[in-house]
Amino acid sequence: MSLTTNPRTTVNPNRPLSQVRPKPSLRDKYGDRAFNIAATTVLLLSILAVVYPLYFIVIASISDPNAVYEGKVWLFPSGVTTEGYERIFADSRIWNGLGNTVIYTVLGTAVSVSTILCGAYALSRKDMPGRKILMLLFVITMFFDGGLITKYLVVRDLGMLDTVWAVVLPGAVGVWNLIIARSFFEHTIPNELREAAQMDGATDFKFFFKMVLPLSKPLIMLMIMVHVVAQWNSFFDALIFLNDDSKYPLQLVLRNILIQSDVSSTGTTGGDIESYAAAQRIAELTKYAMIVVSSLPLMIALPFMQKHFTKGAMIGAVK
Amino acid sequence: MSRTIPARRGRPAAAPLPQRKTSLSLRLKRISRAWQLYVLLAPAIIYVLVFKYWPMYGVQIAFKNYNPVDGFTDSPWVGLTHFIRFVNSYQFGQVVGNTLWIAVLGLLLAFPIPIILALLVNQLQSERFKKFTQTVLYSPAFISTVVVVGIMFVVLSPRSGLVNNAIQLGGGEPIFFMGSADWFRPIYVISDVWQNAGFSMIVYLAALAAIDPALHDAAKVDGASKLQRIRHIDLPGIMPVVTILFILAIGNLLNVGFEKALLMQTPLNLSSSEIIQTYVYHAGLQQAQFSYSAAIGLFNSLLNLALLLVFNTIARRANQATLW
């Protein structure tokens, strides 16, 4: 299967044939209809199961916290308030985390994508001596790794703890992505093109940068998006390698607030139980708003990214 | 490049490369001619050497008493002490049991569901509904694990959570889901399906799209129902992909979802949420027992590798697609 295959023509072949097809017997027709109904129902229920929690969080984030607390919010927000959002945008930790995440994401994506593209191209060249052994060097790491502790010690010995590099470098090259990129190059860059370029005196560098990369835009887009999403969402490397909380990425800040319920800065003033309970509810409201705010960028980008991810899955499936 | 490249087809292949037994000088010449390719590959190689193979070299500390001054190489050997200590520790049964429980439950539920979804979506008539379903089902994959666990905490919260509100509306008693060891596994697996099933579905959809439509047409002419076509055309058609993904899932059985388990841990559910990897994290990084936890990590990796080899062999015996 090539990348350029239009899925529409392969997936939905029955239309032009429908005139030729003999009429199905009644029983089969009902059987198929029952199947269609069952399939559609199952899928609609799955869609509902995916969407409703997200929808609920959105309406809860703009509802009066007391109404949410009493279980009055189901389909529509009640007593609309923007207090949750105001509190988030007033919280310096969020802004700081967001800034760090942007830095880590840009830097991490740049490092990963350039390393993977260059490396995968070299590995895709059948005329590179030692290609098989070098490939094996990468593949082995998919099945065995040294584990968390030794990785931590290596990063520590390199003096990277508490630096940007600890977040950017240790996970930079995913072997799976390398394989996807390599098979893309193998399938899309014809050997004749390279030979022709070499005939014209192009070096490997020149050919790679001037011909291969411009021809590989779908792959580059896919790689950029995979890494942007991954870096944006990652927290674990930051958790183990960073101590200085001014360097925390957004996800780690979110973890501390959302999961560890660190509500210190959401303002628990006053000593009496009632105002404490009210503060608790507002803290909950802030959590809903925080979930919305942190997921929104990727959700908005999703329709634009979908095409590329589907393609990526296809390259992966072809292997 | 300003020059145009003549895209000639069917060029005769260059002189056939001499096979094997090439002289050393010729080989060196060929290597030196490809130096630019090695330069391109160098960053990736340096990466694996530093961040993959150096830690692997460091795994020897599992058999040593690591101290920072002596480093990986010079710390004193202690043999299998750390492994024996782990196997004899009171957490051993619990931690290994929890890991296997979560892994097997996850595999039984989370593996087949994307396949079923893909088969159903593939049968949809309307292109638009198909696309819509895909987009919606895989959107949770873009939400970070932190936020998914955050969603679980607010939605399952005992005081104000959505689920408990529903339970109370039905006259039931609120349940403290995140603080209960019994609920950890179901919540973990269900949320995993919720987040990842749609994304995993795409690979199967791609495989389904690659099935020759003529097969379906022929079956239709013969009067096959949709269910029959799924059973006899679609399923066999995606079987190689299923097998490969299954072997990969087995190979990662004991590693999956470690970050999520760590996030979902509360002091109250520890008895079912502490898995090998989180135990390594706690013992190794929080209590600085480097050698002990490296030994446990190695135990985990080896178990994984063994599973992978076993299942790959089974797949080969069964004449299915294999990894290598």
XYZ file of C-alpha atoms in Angstrom:
643
model
C 0.000 0.000 0.000
C 1.407 3.323 -0.898
C 0.850 6.494 0.994
C -0.845 8.165 -1.892
C -3.692 5.668 -2.021
C -6.879 7.564 -1.581
C -8.726 5.811 1.242
C -12.077 6.689 -0.274
C -11.490 4.617 -3.328
C -10.300 1.636 -1.369
C -12.670 1.782 1.550
C -15.961 2.328 -0.157
C -16.094 0.224 -3.268
C -19.711 -0.843 -3.102
C -21.331 2.146 -4.704
C -20.512 1.597 -8.367
C -21.178 -2.085 -7.914
C -24.600 -1.744 -6.348
C -26.363 -1.897 -9.694
C -24.635 -5.066 -10.740
C -25.224 -6.843 -7.458
C -28.107 -9.302 -7.384
C -30.831 -8.492 -4.919
C -29.993 -9.999 -1.561
C -32.487 -12.373 -0.098
C -34.880 -10.940 2.446
C -33.323 -12.688 5.411
C -29.857 -11.395 4.596
C -31.176 -7.912 4.145
C -32.776 -7.938 7.568
C -29.665 -9.470 9.025
C -27.549 -6.689 7.611
C -30.009 -4.087 8.744
C -29.978 -5.470 12.272
C -26.222 -5.419 12.148
C -26.189 -1.824 10.980
C -28.484 -0.775 13.779
C -26.459 -2.645 16.370
C -23.158 -1.238 15.079
C -24.473 2.305 14.998
C -25.897 1.979 18.500
C -22.651 0.663 19.913
C -20.675 3.442 18.270
C -23.104 6.132 19.384
C -22.860 4.851 22.946
C -19.057 4.877 22.737
C -19.116 8.424 21.424
C -21.370 9.416 24.303
C -19.061 7.716 26.796
C -16.109 9.635 25.424
C -17.799 12.990 25.046
C -19.996 13.277 28.106
C -17.257 13.434 30.757
C -15.493 16.113 28.723
C -18.696 18.020 28.172
C -19.516 17.797 31.861
C -16.158 19.234 32.786
C -16.674 22.162 30.455
C -20.095 23.019 31.892
C -18.918 22.390 35.450
C -16.041 24.783 34.908
C -18.419 27.679 34.315
C -21.099 26.679 36.801
C -21.700 27.860 40.322
C -19.578 25.480 42.439
C -22.448 24.985 44.881
C -24.716 23.740 42.104
C -22.040 21.257 40.975
C -21.546 20.165 44.559
C -25.230 19.486 45.020
C -25.400 17.530 41.794
C -27.599 19.977 39.918
C -25.374 20.243 36.879
C -26.079 17.573 34.292
C -26.793 18.978 30.856
C -26.467 22.723 31.169
C -24.305 25.002 33.265
C -26.101 26.673 36.116
C -25.297 30.044 37.621
C -22.589 30.886 35.124
C -19.380 32.163 36.652
C -15.906 32.714 35.306
C -14.257 32.678 38.684
C -12.458 29.403 38.035
C -10.796 30.810 34.952
C -9.972 34.089 36.641
C -8.165 32.217 39.374
C -6.160 30.201 36.897
C -5.053 33.200 34.945
C -4.087 34.930 38.163
C -1.923 31.979 39.224
C 1.700 32.617 38.385
C 2.596 28.918 38.622
C 0.372 28.168 35.649
C 1.959 30.883 33.529
C 5.421 29.838 34.536
C 4.660 26.195 33.759
C 3.165 27.138 30.434
C 6.261 29.130 29.525
C 8.523 26.221 30.461
C 6.379 23.788 28.510
C 6.633 25.960 25.417
C 10.411 26.052 25.717
C 10.686 22.299 26.305
C 8.279 21.534 23.494
C 10.011 23.714 20.909
C 13.492 22.603 21.856
C 12.577 18.957 22.346
C 10.725 18.744 19.056
C 13.572 20.407 17.177
C 16.160 18.052 18.642
C 14.074 14.896 18.211
C 12.807 15.556 14.729
C 16.154 16.592 13.281
C 17.961 13.649 14.853
C 15.328 11.192 13.687
C 15.098 12.528 10.141
C 18.861 12.548 9.568
C 19.390 9.181 11.222
C 16.455 7.517 9.503
C 17.577 8.747 6.115
C 21.050 7.333 6.586
C 19.555 4.024 7.721
C 17.257 3.953 4.710
C 20.229 4.027 2.338
C 20.873 0.477 1.231
C 24.359 1.399 0.074
C 25.550 2.444 3.523
C 28.006 -0.134 4.804
C 27.120 -1.573 8.193
C 23.488 -0.561 7.908
C 22.125 -3.801 9.315
C 24.343 -3.796 12.372
C 23.597 -0.145 13.072
C 19.881 -0.797 12.740
C 20.191 -3.670 15.173
C 21.843 -1.287 17.609
C 18.623 0.720 17.666
C 16.180 -2.166 17.606
C 17.748 -3.874 20.621
C 16.841 -0.874 22.744
C 13.167 -1.485 21.983
C 13.265 -4.777 23.805
C 15.669 -4.200 26.596
C 16.581 -1.121 28.532
C 18.664 -0.317 31.525
C 15.749 0.837 33.605
C 14.831 3.960 35.444
C 17.534 3.980 38.066
C 20.550 3.675 35.808
C 19.053 6.216 33.425
C 18.725 8.610 36.326
C 22.312 7.982 37.385
C 23.587 8.568 33.853
C 21.736 11.851 33.591
C 23.096 12.810 36.982
C 26.646 11.889 35.996
C 26.271 14.036 32.914
C 25.435 16.955 35.195
C 22.074 17.467 33.551
C 19.871 17.341 36.645
C 17.787 20.466 37.005
C 18.597 21.653 33.521
C 16.508 21.957 30.394
C 18.519 19.136 28.830
C 17.273 16.583 31.336
C 13.778 17.120 29.968
C 14.772 17.365 26.330
C 17.496 14.774 25.729
C 16.919 11.454 27.554
C 13.786 10.631 25.562
C 14.731 12.356 22.330
C 14.852 9.463 19.868
C 12.042 6.968 19.818
C 13.119 3.907 17.877
C 9.587 3.312 16.674
C 9.521 6.775 15.076
C 12.919 6.115 13.573
C 11.584 2.967 11.923
C 8.528 4.795 10.602
C 10.723 7.534 9.133
C 13.116 5.032 7.641
C 10.378 3.093 5.881
C 8.906 6.359 4.615
C 12.230 7.257 3.009
C 12.607 3.770 1.585
C 9.205 3.941 -0.050
C 9.108 7.525 -1.281
C 12.631 8.372 -2.385
C 13.350 6.434 -5.563
C 16.854 5.174 -5.971
C 16.969 6.551 -9.516
C 16.534 10.058 -8.192
C 19.591 9.693 -6.026
C 21.660 8.210 -8.790
C 20.656 11.018 -11.089
C 21.542 13.609 -8.480
C 24.872 11.953 -7.843
C 25.523 11.959 -11.551
C 25.008 15.690 -11.426
C 27.540 15.914 -8.648
C 25.280 16.276 -5.630
C 26.821 15.056 -2.402
C 24.809 13.031 0.125
C 24.308 16.130 2.254
C 23.152 18.194 -0.657
C 20.792 15.475 -1.848
C 19.341 14.999 1.621
C 18.733 18.655 2.357
C 17.747 19.842 -1.109
C 15.819 16.864 -2.449
C 14.839 14.395 0.268
C 13.565 16.845 2.854
C 11.383 18.854 0.461
C 9.894 15.577 -0.774
C 9.169 14.408 2.760
C 6.821 17.096 3.997
C 4.096 14.668 5.154
C 6.631 12.781 7.227
C 8.110 15.950 8.686
C 4.647 17.173 9.645
C 3.839 13.851 11.260
C 7.086 13.798 13.225
C 6.668 17.369 14.398
C 3.152 16.705 15.608
C 3.954 13.449 17.328
C 6.709 15.159 19.265
C 4.799 18.315 20.028
C 1.947 16.294 21.510
C 4.304 14.032 23.422
C 6.405 16.859 24.856
C 3.395 18.958 25.675
C 1.884 16.126 27.667
C 4.955 14.669 29.299
C 5.652 15.046 32.965
C 7.666 12.063 34.084
C 11.146 13.127 33.005
C 10.523 16.486 34.612
C 9.336 14.755 37.779
C 12.476 12.707 38.204
C 15.099 15.057 36.803
C 13.927 18.465 38.036
C 13.892 19.655 41.623
C 13.632 23.352 41.017
C 9.922 24.088 40.720
C 10.518 27.250 38.719
C 11.566 24.896 35.900
C 8.464 22.700 36.119
C 6.503 22.187 32.910
C 2.782 22.772 32.907
C 1.887 19.097 33.358
C 3.856 18.875 36.571
C 2.225 22.022 37.887
C -1.134 20.524 36.951
C -0.276 17.320 38.745
C 0.539 19.167 41.909
C -2.678 21.151 41.803
C -5.139 18.680 40.270
C -4.042 15.418 41.795
C -2.139 16.295 44.898
C -4.762 18.909 45.703
C -2.275 21.584 46.491
C -4.787 24.369 46.979
C -2.542 26.632 48.985
C -2.643 29.532 46.586
C -6.322 29.269 45.805
C -6.901 31.198 49.007
C -8.115 29.527 52.166
C -8.751 32.631 54.187
C -10.719 32.740 57.380
C -10.732 30.081 60.047
C -14.324 28.916 60.206
C -15.498 25.714 58.593
C -18.021 27.363 56.342
C -15.576 29.585 54.543
C -13.185 26.657 54.369
C -15.862 24.573 52.649
C -16.585 27.430 50.270
C -12.891 27.716 49.467
C -12.810 23.971 48.858
C -15.626 24.244 46.367
C -13.940 27.061 44.541
C -10.791 24.985 44.464
C -12.809 22.237 42.778
C -14.154 24.771 40.304
C -10.602 25.818 39.533
C -9.734 22.217 38.792
C -12.482 21.914 36.209
C -11.339 25.127 34.573
C -7.751 23.970 34.659
C -8.583 20.737 32.846
C -10.330 22.741 30.147
C -7.533 25.252 29.739
C -4.748 22.670 29.603
C -6.488 20.411 27.092
C -7.919 23.089 24.858
C -4.854 23.831 22.705
C -4.469 20.232 21.543
C -8.217 19.758 21.164
C -8.444 22.762 18.892
C -5.487 21.550 16.872
C -6.884 18.015 16.644
C -8.907 18.369 13.411
C -5.853 19.789 11.673
C -3.623 17.049 12.966
C -5.930 14.128 12.308
C -4.967 13.650 8.677
C -1.298 13.360 9.540
C -1.792 10.972 12.415
C -3.921 8.687 10.285
C -1.173 8.631 7.690
C 1.358 7.900 10.388
C -0.696 4.959 11.565
C -0.729 3.680 7.995
C 3.027 3.932 7.619
C 3.266 2.153 10.951
C 0.886 -0.555 9.819
C 2.854 -1.140 6.657
C 6.064 -1.158 8.665
C 19.630 22.975 -6.408
C 19.108 24.855 -9.627
C 19.979 22.057 -11.984
C 17.141 19.820 -12.998
C 17.390 16.173 -12.273
C 16.430 14.035 -15.253
C 13.951 11.548 -13.815
C 14.755 8.700 -16.099
C 13.069 5.434 -15.483
C 14.323 1.966 -15.993
C 17.958 2.870 -15.852
C 20.098 -0.184 -15.934
C 21.411 -0.874 -12.464
C 24.982 0.173 -11.907
C 27.560 -2.556 -12.131
C 26.427 -5.335 -9.769
C 28.097 -5.031 -6.418
C 30.618 -7.753 -5.785
C 29.135 -9.990 -3.141
C 30.964 -11.008 0.062
C 34.669 -11.411 0.388
C 35.381 -7.887 -0.699
C 38.899 -6.869 -0.016
C 39.532 -4.759 3.024
C 40.693 -1.786 1.018
C 37.556 -1.862 -1.103
C 35.408 -2.007 2.004
C 37.252 0.896 3.556
C 36.821 2.823 0.361
C 33.105 2.195 0.399
C 32.860 3.236 4.033
C 34.817 6.399 3.430
C 32.617 7.233 0.470
C 29.561 7.080 2.726
C 31.063 9.333 5.389
C 28.319 11.906 4.986
C 25.702 9.283 5.816
C 27.570 8.425 8.983
C 27.617 12.079 9.912
C 23.848 12.199 9.475
C 23.464 9.124 11.629
C 25.941 10.252 14.273
C 23.550 12.212 16.532
C 21.161 9.273 16.727
C 24.010 6.865 17.429
C 25.432 9.098 20.125
C 21.956 9.313 21.580
C 21.471 5.557 21.912
C 24.987 5.046 23.187
C 24.594 7.654 25.912
C 20.975 7.255 26.932
C 20.337 3.594 26.146
C 23.574 1.639 26.219
C 25.285 3.504 29.032
C 22.338 2.766 31.349
C 22.451 -0.855 30.160
C 26.117 -0.968 31.075
C 25.138 0.526 34.401
C 22.718 -2.306 35.074
C 25.666 -4.126 36.636
C 24.999 -2.116 39.773
C 22.131 -4.524 40.382
C 24.871 -6.966 41.385
C 26.934 -4.395 43.252
C 26.670 -1.968 46.116
C 26.592 1.218 44.123
C 28.201 4.274 45.565
C 28.562 7.517 43.671
C 32.296 7.860 44.272
C 33.192 4.554 42.599
C 30.519 4.795 39.924
C 29.158 1.925 37.862
C 32.437 0.136 37.301
C 34.276 0.248 40.608
C 31.549 -0.319 43.154
C 32.026 -3.597 45.027
C 30.294 -6.749 43.799
C 27.706 -8.342 46.045
C 26.258 -10.985 43.774
C 22.562 -11.691 43.960
C 22.027 -10.084 47.358
C 19.588 -7.460 46.084
C 17.507 -9.946 44.128
C 17.281 -12.240 47.130
C 16.295 -9.332 49.326
C 13.531 -8.352 46.905
C 12.173 -11.860 46.538
C 12.131 -12.275 50.308
C 10.665 -8.861 51.053
C 7.094 -8.724 52.226
C 6.138 -6.517 49.276
C 7.318 -9.011 46.686
C 4.115 -11.016 46.353
C 1.939 -7.942 46.445
C 3.948 -5.872 43.981
C 4.403 -8.652 41.435
C 0.785 -9.707 41.846
C -0.483 -6.174 41.293
C 1.678 -5.789 38.212
C 0.427 -9.000 36.666
C -3.174 -8.230 37.567
C -3.145 -4.840 35.900
C -1.206 -6.095 32.904
C -3.456 -9.072 32.243
C -6.701 -7.181 32.875
C -5.494 -4.426 30.583
C -4.540 -6.892 27.885
C -7.836 -8.785 28.054
C -9.946 -5.638 27.836
C -7.850 -2.965 26.219
C -6.488 -5.129 23.437
C -9.662 -6.467 21.755
C -11.827 -3.348 22.110
C -9.970 -1.270 19.467
C -10.278 -4.186 17.038
C -14.027 -4.423 17.584
C -14.388 -0.660 17.221
C -12.401 -0.670 13.988
C -14.518 -3.470 12.510
C -17.699 -1.587 13.387
C -16.467 1.785 12.134
C -15.262 0.162 8.938
C -18.788 -1.072 8.220
C -20.417 2.324 8.529
C -22.071 3.472 5.322
C -21.764 7.216 5.712
C -18.258 8.540 5.148
C -19.046 11.557 7.230
C -20.275 9.634 10.238
C -17.262 7.379 9.923
C -14.884 10.283 10.066
C -16.772 11.913 12.916
C -16.713 8.705 14.968
C -12.987 8.330 14.404
C -12.213 11.865 15.435
C -14.312 11.721 18.567
C -13.118 8.319 19.686
C -9.484 9.143 19.389
C -9.555 12.653 20.772
C -8.915 11.548 24.401
C -5.510 10.251 23.292
C -4.425 13.874 23.042
C -5.307 14.627 26.617
C -2.295 14.152 28.846
C -2.177 11.370 31.392
C -1.947 13.979 34.130
C -5.182 15.571 33.011
C -6.936 12.230 32.526
C -6.060 11.264 36.072
C -7.098 14.767 37.145
C -10.451 14.197 35.450
C -10.796 10.935 37.330
C -10.134 12.675 40.620
C -12.776 15.371 40.064
C -15.397 13.187 38.391
C -15.036 10.402 40.959
C -14.651 12.711 43.930
C -16.651 11.421 46.910
C -18.152 14.791 47.798
C -18.951 16.544 44.565
C -18.062 14.164 41.756
C -20.359 13.458 38.858
C -20.447 9.717 39.414
C -21.200 9.967 43.102
C -23.896 12.529 42.427
C -25.489 10.009 40.098
C -25.156 7.265 42.682
C -26.765 9.437 45.324
C -29.517 10.398 42.921
C -30.218 6.696 42.572
C -30.331 6.395 46.339
C -26.923 4.809 46.817
C -24.069 5.618 49.149
C -21.169 7.685 47.752
C -18.016 5.685 47.046
C -14.504 7.009 47.593
C -13.213 5.555 44.324
C -9.684 6.943 44.301
C -9.111 6.011 47.900
C -10.195 2.433 47.565
C -7.894 -0.456 46.748
C -10.760 -2.489 45.300
C -11.655 0.148 42.771
C -8.142 0.828 41.547
C -8.005 -1.908 38.904
C -11.418 -1.328 37.307
C -10.863 2.430 37.191
C -7.406 1.970 35.793
C -8.507 -0.326 32.994
C -11.696 1.532 32.108
C -9.899 4.853 31.908
C -7.223 3.221 29.790
C -9.841 2.016 27.319
C -11.513 5.417 27.415
C -8.282 7.195 26.595
C -6.533 4.878 24.156
C -9.015 2.600 22.400
C -9.820 5.147 19.709
C -6.202 5.807 18.940
C -5.267 2.143 18.714
C -8.274 1.670 16.438
C -6.606 3.710 13.689
C -3.927 1.144 12.984
C -6.579 -1.511 12.470
C -8.615 0.815 10.278
C -5.551 1.368 8.133
C -5.081 -2.376 7.875
C -8.755 -2.804 6.964
C -8.443 -0.177 4.255
C -5.659 -2.216 2.712
C -7.883 -5.263 2.213
C -8.665 -5.835 -1.441
C -12.219 -4.542 -2.013
C -12.716 -7.215 -4.669
C -12.938 -9.793 -1.894
C -15.879 -7.965 -0.357
C -17.561 -7.565 -3.723
C -17.201 -11.224 -4.504
C -18.571 -12.187 -1.102
C -21.484 -9.817 -1.560
C -22.314 -11.339 -4.905
C -22.320 -14.709 -3.191
C -24.807 -13.324 -0.686
C -22.570 -13.074 2.373
C -23.981 -10.992 5.206
C -21.976 -8.271 6.877
C -21.179 -10.442 9.855
C -19.966 -13.198 7.596
C -17.783 -10.797 5.682
C -16.278 -9.484 8.922
C -15.548 -12.998 10.046
C -14.167 -14.376 6.829
C -12.600 -11.359 5.137
C -11.888 -8.532 7.578
C -10.612 -10.567 10.493
C -8.216 -12.760 8.512
C -7.140 -9.637 6.627
C -5.985 -7.789 9.725
C -4.659 -10.848 11.525
C -0.966 -10.130 10.772
C -1.286 -6.641 12.232
C -3.178 -8.000 15.217
C -0.473 -10.569 15.862
C 2.365 -8.077 15.667
C 0.618 -5.604 17.940
C -0.221 -8.398 20.336
C 3.387 -9.514 20.540
C 4.472 -5.935 21.092
C 1.845 -5.537 23.798
C 3.109 -8.694 25.472
C 6.654 -7.410 25.238
C 5.589 -4.282 27.036
C 3.204 -6.061 29.369
C 4.960 -5.106 32.563
C 5.842 -1.567 31.524
C 2.535 -0.207 30.354
C 0.850 2.591 32.149
C 3.449 2.988 34.828
C 3.124 6.761 34.752
C -0.625 6.536 35.155
C -0.390 4.085 38.024
C 2.005 6.458 39.730
C -0.383 9.370 39.264
C -3.370 7.382 40.473
C -1.659 6.254 43.641
C -3.035 7.511 46.922
C -1.913 6.281 50.312
C -5.260 4.523 50.605
C -5.104 2.434 47.442
C -1.424 1.528 47.685
C -2.147 -2.122 48.420
C -3.377 -2.641 44.876
C -1.696 0.242 43.048
C 1.923 -0.410 43.925
C 3.390 -2.149 40.874
C 6.975 -3.153 40.167
C 7.817 0.065 38.376
C 6.318 2.400 40.936
C 8.103 0.393 43.605
C 11.365 0.945 41.742
C 10.597 4.657 41.649
C 9.849 4.853 45.368
C 12.710 2.684 46.541
C 15.244 3.977 44.051
C 14.680 7.646 43.560
C 12.877 8.642 46.715
C 14.883 6.513 49.131
C 18.096 6.431 47.074
C 18.486 2.636 47.252
C 20.020 2.626 43.795
C 21.373 -0.905 43.606
C 18.349 -2.538 45.191
C 15.882 -0.854 42.880
C 18.095 -1.360 39.827
C 17.922 -5.068 40.634
C 14.126 -4.918 40.738
C 14.076 -3.005 37.467
C 16.317 -5.606 35.879
C 14.024 -8.329 37.168
C 11.143 -6.536 35.443
C 13.018 -6.072 32.154
C 14.123 -9.687 32.007
C 10.620 -10.936 32.733
C 9.378 -8.747 29.898
C 12.016 -9.962 27.491
C 11.205 -13.564 28.341
C 7.507 -13.007 27.678
C 8.313 -11.386 24.355
C 10.545 -14.248 23.241
C 8.024 -16.865 24.288
C 5.143 -15.252 22.451
C 7.185 -14.536 19.361
C 8.113 -18.182 19.231
C 4.492 -19.230 19.661
C 3.486 -16.908 16.836
C 6.182 -18.372 14.621
C 5.055 -21.908 15.405
C 1.510 -20.900 14.516
C 2.837 -19.533 11.258
C 1.676 -16.046 12.009
C 3.524 -12.806 11.451
C 6.429 -12.354 13.820
C 8.572 -9.458 14.853
C 11.731 -10.888 13.357
